[in-house]
Amino acid sequence: MDVFNLLPSPPLFFSHFFRLAFSVFHSKVQIRKLLNQRRSPNAYDISPHTGFFPPEPLPNLPSAFGIWEQALRDANGNLSLGEDESDEALEKRPYGYTWRAKIDAVREASLEILFCLTLPKWPALSTESLHSDLRLSQRAHFVLAWLVSFYVHSMPPGPEDEKSGPVRVPRSLAVPLTQVSRHLGLAPVLTFADTVLWNWEPIRPDMPLSPENIRFVNTFSGTDDEKNFYQASAQAELRGVEILRIIDDFNNLPSASDLTSISKISRDLTRLTGVIQDINEIITSVRSTCDPHVFYWDIRPWFEGCDAKGPDGPGWIYEGVDDAENLDLSGPSAGQSSVMHALDIFLDIDHKLEQRRYPAPSSENKRADHGFMERMRRYMPGKHRDYLDLLSVSRSIRELAQATPALRDPYDNAVMALKSLRDHHIRIACLYIVTMSRSIPGSRGGCPVSAMLDRLQANRVAGNGPVRGTGGNELSVLLKAGRDATLRARLKK
Ligand code: HEM
């Protein structure tokens, strides 16, 4: 066979060649740029003591933004889920109407006439004056993102409900939230950073942040279960600071081939295994502090993002925002924890199924959303994502372990600890979501008929499709694919 006949015609061939050469050159330049950019952890907004947490609580916004801070204080514990028909929730509803009417005076103008209320009109304030201060910008994101979730999820069904069509997020929230989010490089919606990293104050202000010295400020449900859920995520994140140190030590070793370095790497991998086991225990510990029923019925609905009802769901519209249909608006998830991503990158877990590894992905694995973890990075503060980008072009511990027999077992042990963590996490997620999706929201009304009506209501809320994560994904398929991708990183087959 004449191979030259199989080649494209010469001009096409050269154009392919040059394009390929250019893309290789371009990606090398990108990598070199990232490595040259290696800066102190501070430049990535990472603290040596508190990791991705800011070492101090975020300061309150200046008085020009006082209406936002006040609205958040007013919402805390005083609004109920729009779907909730319990007596307690119904009592809170009139307050919810007036709270939302302040934010979106135009839309709730009928109420103004009805109740003869003079409602102050909320402007769409610009966040530009805050952009020179990182902590104030983060605070603006935090306050506005909480307000959006309170606004959307407290809206009851009924004539004023827009849940059959898209949910409107008023411009007074949507415009500034999108503006500050673009500045910070994260999604304009409630994220893991808003619920955990930025949502705390120290119990003892004279002491530094620690797992024991942290109290969560905002909750949707007002329950201790919700605080404990954030607490578990925070504990995992703080325990993960040691992971960041281990990674940093590895990347800063002058050489990874001499005996002293190899024995340090081996010890650090063993330490890493211990940290992963601790995080596993922390995740499992939610079982004793956060009631699955309360989580599923009273807490989780507040976390739903615009895609929670699946691809055919009604979605949200951010009024007054350019390119609103392309915004990232999934709900918060610990899948947005930068510590867990750093760990995955360090151990080279191939969530996107790009590597040829054993055992081959099952058909269910192939069906999963392989872009999930990468997409979750868009829900992280931009500086944290930059740090993860840097890690992904740094030295590879998996390649080193593959080439160094003394490191194979320590590396595999760390991988297997992470696989076991994901096994336990799947069990937790199944108990808290899959099992509870078949339960009855018992606290809402005591009689069986009311329970049945609740059940019908619940089915409506959940939709009839597969059980989904807050990110709108088919839950068990997604989590098992992550677990199986982890197993595939193991060197010993
Ligand atoms: C009641 C406890 C928990 C439940 C019900 C739960 C549920 C979920 C769900 C539904 C997802 C799928 C992603 C989505 O669409 O949101 C997820 C992902 C994830 N969760 Fe949790 N989670 C819990 C606690 C935690 C904690 C404490 C951590 C600590 C780090 C954690 C770490 C993760 C990670 C890293 C992912 C991304 C998927 C993966 O890495 O396998 N989860 N979780």
XYZ file of C-alpha atoms and ligand atoms in Angstrom:
536
model
C 0.000 0.000 0.000
C 1.275 3.451 -0.894
C 1.132 5.292 2.434
C 1.580 8.650 0.755
C -1.798 8.199 -0.883
C -3.331 8.072 2.566
C -1.919 11.444 3.592
C -3.979 14.569 3.082
C -3.046 16.776 0.099
C 0.197 18.750 0.792
C -1.307 22.152 1.789
C -3.764 20.453 4.148
C -1.007 18.250 5.523
C 1.214 21.272 6.285
C -1.613 23.215 7.814
C -2.386 20.224 10.136
C 1.295 19.920 10.959
C 1.700 23.593 11.805
C -1.491 23.639 13.838
C -0.304 20.626 15.853
C 3.183 22.105 16.317
C 1.649 25.406 17.398
C -0.684 23.765 19.941
C 2.209 21.747 21.459
C 4.313 24.922 21.607
C 1.394 26.892 23.069
C 0.657 24.345 25.809
C 4.377 24.174 26.699
C 4.465 27.953 26.962
C 1.344 27.830 29.154
C 2.911 25.233 31.458
C 6.163 27.184 31.673
C 4.162 30.329 32.424
C 2.280 28.572 35.228
C 5.460 27.121 36.724
C 7.211 30.488 36.511
C 4.230 31.949 38.270
C 4.865 29.682 41.270
C 4.273 32.117 44.061
C 3.862 31.961 47.797
C 0.648 30.234 49.002
C -0.471 33.717 49.990
C -0.738 34.695 46.327
C -3.321 31.943 45.903
C -5.201 33.117 48.996
C -4.076 30.034 50.897
C -3.028 30.327 54.525
C -0.312 27.982 55.880
C -2.491 27.452 58.984
C -6.062 27.495 57.721
C -5.632 26.448 54.069
C -8.464 27.680 51.883
C -10.242 29.278 54.860
C -9.411 32.951 55.388
C -7.587 33.085 58.754
C -10.035 35.736 60.040
C -13.805 35.959 59.490
C -14.806 38.222 56.589
C -15.451 41.843 57.627
C -18.935 43.319 57.216
C -19.620 45.405 54.114
C -19.416 49.221 54.326
C -22.636 51.043 55.203
C -23.382 51.792 51.520
C -24.202 48.071 51.246
C -26.034 47.947 54.575
C -29.339 46.911 52.948
C -27.779 43.608 51.881
C -26.311 42.843 55.300
C -29.588 43.789 56.981
C -31.662 41.619 54.613
C -29.432 38.649 55.385
C -29.802 39.177 59.135
C -33.572 39.470 58.631
C -33.747 36.262 56.604
C -31.801 34.074 59.008
C -34.229 31.702 60.698
C -37.271 33.792 59.664
C -38.030 32.433 56.194
C -39.487 29.056 55.364
C -39.170 26.901 52.298
C -41.784 27.829 49.720
C -42.695 24.142 49.372
C -43.228 23.683 53.120
C -46.903 23.536 54.113
C -46.398 22.911 57.837
C -48.094 25.252 60.344
C -44.768 26.699 61.374
C -43.817 27.425 57.761
C -47.216 28.949 56.963
C -46.835 31.296 59.922
C -43.575 32.572 58.462
C -44.987 33.132 54.977
C -46.349 36.703 55.350
C -42.945 37.783 56.602
C -41.401 36.108 53.551
C -43.645 38.100 51.204
C -42.599 41.418 52.694
C -38.950 40.356 52.837
C -38.950 39.511 49.123
C -41.024 42.576 48.279
C -38.283 44.833 49.649
C -35.781 43.233 47.316
C -37.982 43.129 44.259
C -40.383 46.018 44.733
C -41.525 45.998 41.101
C -42.604 42.407 41.081
C -44.365 42.473 44.417
C -46.033 45.839 43.697
C -49.449 44.183 44.014
C -48.592 43.441 47.627
C -47.661 47.048 48.142
C -51.165 48.065 47.074
C -52.765 45.230 49.031
C -51.049 45.940 52.332
C -50.661 49.711 51.766
C -46.952 49.268 52.424
C -44.449 51.805 51.283
C -41.601 49.620 50.233
C -38.140 51.009 49.728
C -36.994 50.168 46.219
C -33.751 48.219 46.025
C -31.261 49.500 43.470
C -28.826 47.220 41.619
C -25.735 48.541 43.450
C -22.354 48.315 41.749
C -19.710 46.296 43.612
C -16.813 48.056 41.874
C -15.781 50.057 44.957
C -15.200 46.739 46.806
C -12.972 45.115 44.185
C -9.705 46.500 45.544
C -10.305 44.571 48.788
C -10.369 40.779 48.414
C -12.154 40.111 51.707
C -14.883 42.679 51.027
C -15.415 41.256 47.541
C -15.747 37.792 49.074
C -18.165 39.193 51.658
C -20.307 40.718 48.886
C -20.439 37.333 47.132
C -21.292 35.609 50.386
C -24.136 37.980 51.341
C -25.670 38.171 47.863
C -25.437 34.435 47.182
C -27.242 33.675 50.451
C -29.882 36.287 49.594
C -30.462 34.697 46.170
C -30.999 31.246 47.700
C -33.283 32.649 50.403
C -35.209 34.548 47.735
C -35.643 31.684 45.264
C -36.433 28.913 47.722
C -38.739 30.846 50.027
C -41.078 31.632 47.141
C -44.248 29.590 47.714
C -46.258 27.825 45.041
C -49.441 29.641 44.081
C -50.506 32.339 41.674
C -47.343 34.365 42.214
C -45.192 31.282 41.788
C -43.032 31.093 38.731
C -41.665 27.657 39.425
C -43.556 26.125 36.514
C -41.608 28.529 34.309
C -38.096 29.820 34.989
C -37.492 31.358 38.415
C -36.678 35.067 38.150
C -33.812 36.365 40.235
C -34.354 40.136 40.536
C -31.746 42.481 39.077
C -31.053 44.076 42.485
C -29.439 40.727 43.464
C -28.484 39.244 40.099
C -26.525 42.202 38.707
C -24.191 42.873 41.682
C -23.732 39.151 42.392
C -22.666 38.515 38.813
C -20.413 41.571 38.832
C -18.534 40.574 41.988
C -18.403 36.924 40.895
C -16.738 37.884 37.616
C -14.210 39.847 39.628
C -13.514 36.902 41.968
C -13.609 34.302 39.192
C -16.303 32.134 40.726
C -19.886 31.198 39.909
C -22.592 33.776 40.758
C -24.476 31.442 43.071
C -24.222 29.905 46.538
C -21.040 27.811 46.651
C -19.073 25.704 49.116
C -17.047 28.852 49.897
C -20.245 30.712 50.903
C -21.680 27.948 53.070
C -18.441 26.790 54.711
C -15.244 28.808 54.045
C -16.768 32.256 54.581
C -19.706 31.436 56.865
C -18.089 31.314 60.301
C -16.929 33.241 63.323
C -14.616 32.065 66.104
C -16.296 30.946 69.318
C -13.375 32.562 71.150
C -12.301 35.670 69.192
C -8.927 35.749 70.975
C -8.017 32.282 69.619
C -7.178 31.288 66.016
C -9.563 29.358 63.768
C -9.550 25.616 64.495
C -12.052 22.732 64.283
C -12.949 23.439 67.926
C -13.028 27.221 67.584
C -15.557 27.718 64.813
C -19.238 28.585 64.784
C -21.409 28.841 61.687
C -23.319 32.070 61.300
C -25.928 31.641 58.563
C -28.324 28.761 58.250
C -31.412 28.363 56.114
C -33.245 25.970 58.382
C -32.089 27.322 61.741
C -31.300 23.732 62.806
C -28.206 22.430 64.586
C -28.181 19.672 61.970
C -27.402 22.250 59.295
C -24.624 23.763 61.415
C -23.223 20.288 62.035
C -23.272 19.535 58.317
C -21.151 22.649 57.667
C -19.019 21.712 60.669
C -18.158 18.304 59.160
C -17.168 19.914 55.861
C -15.079 22.496 57.731
C -13.342 19.822 59.790
C -12.463 17.908 56.625
C -11.181 21.094 55.021
C -9.056 22.017 58.042
C -7.675 18.492 58.375
C -6.781 18.844 54.702
C -4.327 21.670 55.450
C -1.792 18.927 56.144
C -2.449 17.536 52.655
C -1.506 20.936 51.214
C 1.734 20.908 53.230
C 2.629 17.410 52.016
C 1.977 18.443 48.405
C 3.997 21.601 48.818
C 6.937 19.725 50.346
C 6.890 17.262 47.460
C 6.827 19.955 44.795
C 9.606 21.896 46.490
C 12.044 18.980 46.842
C 15.183 19.925 44.878
C 15.417 16.339 43.641
C 13.085 13.372 43.910
C 15.624 10.700 43.046
C 18.108 10.527 45.943
C 17.628 8.172 48.881
C 16.902 10.895 51.428
C 14.171 12.391 49.248
C 12.619 8.994 48.518
C 12.458 8.115 52.173
C 10.856 11.508 52.965
C 8.300 11.016 50.158
C 7.541 7.535 51.468
C 6.965 8.877 54.996
C 4.815 11.698 53.658
C 2.664 9.290 51.643
C 2.083 7.299 54.826
C 1.156 10.544 56.619
C -1.163 11.373 53.714
C -2.886 7.983 54.104
C -3.526 8.842 57.765
C -5.012 12.244 56.885
C -7.325 10.686 54.273
C -8.464 8.128 56.876
C -9.210 10.981 59.289
C -11.287 12.801 56.650
C -13.108 9.541 56.011
C -14.005 9.391 59.721
C -15.084 13.035 59.694
C -17.443 12.428 56.766
C -18.871 9.332 58.458
C -19.327 11.292 61.707
C -22.180 13.342 60.197
C -24.362 10.327 60.929
C -24.379 11.189 64.620
C -24.724 14.964 64.270
C -26.972 15.571 61.269
C -30.288 13.746 61.023
C -30.770 12.347 57.468
C -34.470 13.218 57.516
C -33.836 16.816 58.567
C -31.047 17.031 55.991
C -33.196 15.799 53.132
C -36.418 17.692 53.873
C -35.374 20.845 55.705
C -31.828 21.626 54.600
C -31.099 20.227 51.172
C -33.938 21.928 49.254
C -32.284 25.272 50.052
C -29.130 24.054 48.269
C -30.817 23.339 44.972
C -29.313 25.191 42.059
C -30.950 26.060 38.784
C -30.288 22.591 37.311
C -31.416 20.534 40.337
C -34.512 19.268 38.526
C -32.425 17.938 35.649
C -31.921 19.176 32.104
C -35.641 19.724 31.518
C -36.179 21.671 34.761
C -37.450 25.254 34.628
C -34.091 26.887 35.462
C -33.455 30.416 36.753
C -33.214 33.757 34.958
C -30.778 36.385 36.244
C -32.479 39.617 35.300
C -30.401 42.411 33.809
C -27.327 40.183 33.347
C -25.584 39.853 29.966
C -25.139 36.310 28.783
C -27.422 35.121 31.640
C -28.170 31.782 29.945
C -24.485 30.765 30.205
C -24.026 31.343 33.947
C -22.918 28.494 36.234
C -25.829 28.141 38.634
C -25.619 24.677 40.236
C -26.045 24.322 43.994
C -23.245 24.161 46.591
C -21.475 20.835 47.108
C -18.424 19.578 48.973
C -17.428 18.520 45.456
C -16.273 22.162 45.279
C -13.801 21.687 48.140
C -10.380 22.717 46.826
C -8.665 20.375 49.297
C -10.363 17.345 47.765
C -9.437 18.514 44.263
C -5.828 19.109 45.319
C -5.724 15.550 46.660
C -7.167 14.143 43.424
C -4.673 16.077 41.308
C -1.752 15.079 43.525
C -2.613 11.373 43.340
C -3.473 11.740 39.635
C -7.055 10.464 39.809
C -8.345 10.408 36.245
C -11.984 11.473 36.608
C -12.190 12.321 32.918
C -11.196 8.806 31.821
C -8.394 10.154 29.652
C -5.789 7.553 30.647
C -5.728 3.912 29.697
C -5.946 2.272 33.120
C -7.125 -0.974 34.661
C -9.861 -2.110 35.363
C -11.506 -0.637 32.282
C -14.471 1.631 33.025
C -17.819 -0.173 33.304
C -20.655 0.890 31.031
C -22.169 2.729 34.030
C -18.835 4.528 34.575
C -18.856 5.591 30.943
C -22.377 6.962 31.317
C -21.359 9.223 34.234
C -20.712 12.932 33.925
C -16.917 12.945 33.487
C -16.723 16.696 33.443
C -18.313 17.049 36.913
C -15.145 17.580 38.957
C -13.681 19.978 36.407
C -16.942 21.913 36.290
C -16.980 22.134 40.081
C -13.739 24.140 39.855
C -15.706 26.998 38.327
C -17.488 27.170 41.701
C -14.230 27.855 43.539
C -12.660 31.252 44.121
C -10.454 32.018 41.094
C -7.235 32.124 43.131
C -7.865 28.628 44.509
C -8.520 27.376 40.996
C -5.221 28.956 39.865
C -3.479 26.957 42.578
C -5.074 23.742 41.304
C -3.984 24.620 37.752
C -0.449 24.979 39.030
C -0.642 21.580 40.751
C -1.821 19.907 37.580
C 1.385 20.868 35.750
C 3.697 20.090 38.684
C 5.822 16.995 39.294
C 3.828 13.712 39.217
C 3.989 11.502 42.292
C 2.293 8.649 40.433
C 4.962 8.579 37.734
C 7.660 8.739 40.393
C 6.065 5.883 42.356
C 5.743 3.840 39.191
C 9.475 4.223 38.577
C 10.513 3.725 42.225
C 9.660 0.323 43.781
C 10.017 1.673 47.354
C 7.234 4.194 46.734
C 4.691 1.886 45.090
C 3.090 0.546 48.273
C 2.955 3.900 50.102
C 1.389 5.480 46.995
C -1.105 2.628 46.574
C -2.042 2.816 50.264
C -2.934 6.489 49.876
C -4.996 5.707 46.761
C -6.817 2.884 48.548
C -7.538 5.151 51.539
C -9.133 7.637 49.135
C -11.081 4.843 47.477
C -12.357 3.749 50.893
C -13.325 7.373 51.691
C -15.357 7.467 48.474
C -16.984 4.113 49.372
C -18.073 5.541 52.729
C -19.166 8.801 51.144
C -21.392 6.882 48.709
C -23.052 5.159 51.674
C -23.637 8.507 53.381
C -24.986 10.125 50.221
C -27.300 7.123 49.665
C -28.601 7.231 53.218
C -29.089 11.015 53.234
C -30.510 11.373 49.757
C -31.531 8.161 47.986
C -33.142 6.496 51.039
C -34.664 9.752 52.295
C -36.170 10.507 48.877
C -38.470 7.537 49.593
C -39.353 8.786 53.093
C -42.260 10.936 54.207
C -41.677 14.444 55.516
C -43.286 13.323 58.819
C -42.798 16.485 60.813
C -45.118 18.316 58.460
C -48.577 17.358 59.761
C -49.431 14.423 62.010
C -52.242 12.531 60.269
C -51.751 9.852 57.610
C -53.748 11.742 54.972
C -51.633 14.808 55.451
C -48.540 12.606 55.305
C -49.783 11.178 52.024
C -50.386 14.647 50.626
C -46.916 15.594 51.748
C -45.630 12.571 49.939
C -47.365 13.635 46.735
C -45.942 17.064 47.201
C -42.527 15.574 47.799
C -42.717 13.543 44.618
C -43.541 16.672 42.749
C -40.593 18.458 44.270
C -38.202 15.615 43.593
C -39.490 15.076 40.045
C -39.943 11.534 38.864
C -36.528 11.079 37.311
C -33.366 9.675 38.886
C -32.214 10.933 42.289
C -29.880 13.833 41.635
C -27.094 15.593 43.505
C -27.285 19.322 44.171
C -25.289 19.706 40.977
C -28.160 18.075 39.075
C -26.278 14.840 38.358
C -27.479 11.276 38.613
C -26.129 10.723 42.071
C -25.058 7.116 42.423
C -23.672 6.861 38.877
C -21.581 9.964 39.475
C -20.213 8.992 42.881
C -19.422 5.403 41.853
C -17.590 6.663 38.761
C -15.416 8.842 41.065
C -14.743 5.858 43.327
C -13.839 3.615 40.368
C -11.595 6.283 38.832
C -9.764 6.390 42.173
C -9.230 2.628 42.186
C -7.814 2.856 38.655
C -4.931 5.041 39.882
C -3.542 2.097 41.914
C -0.255 0.799 40.543
C -0.481 -2.797 41.788
C -3.113 -4.573 39.684
C -24.545 14.374 54.929
C -23.361 14.378 54.364
C -23.112 14.422 52.878
C -23.945 14.196 51.836
C -25.401 13.826 51.877
C -23.203 14.389 50.620
C -23.712 14.293 49.354
C -23.008 14.507 48.203
C -23.567 14.525 46.885
C -25.013 14.367 46.560
C -22.569 14.708 46.008
C -22.703 14.729 44.481
C -22.305 16.027 43.932
C -23.447 16.972 43.801
O -24.152 16.911 42.803
O -23.604 17.786 44.710
C -21.373 14.841 46.763
C -20.146 15.031 46.236
C -19.023 15.151 46.977
N -18.946 15.227 48.342
Fe -20.414 14.913 49.644
N -21.922 14.698 50.947
C -21.837 14.745 52.313
C -20.753 15.073 53.060
C -19.530 15.347 52.532
C -18.419 15.787 53.294
C -18.401 16.070 54.806
C -17.391 15.893 52.435
C -16.023 16.321 52.854
C -15.091 16.684 52.115
C -17.874 15.526 51.108
C -17.131 15.503 49.942
C -17.642 15.359 48.676
C -16.842 15.384 47.466
C -15.344 15.559 47.382
C -17.716 15.246 46.401
C -17.374 15.179 44.881
C -17.548 13.764 44.372
C -16.422 12.863 44.803
O -15.325 13.370 45.067
O -16.631 11.625 44.881
N -19.191 15.209 51.214
N -21.662 14.719 48.105
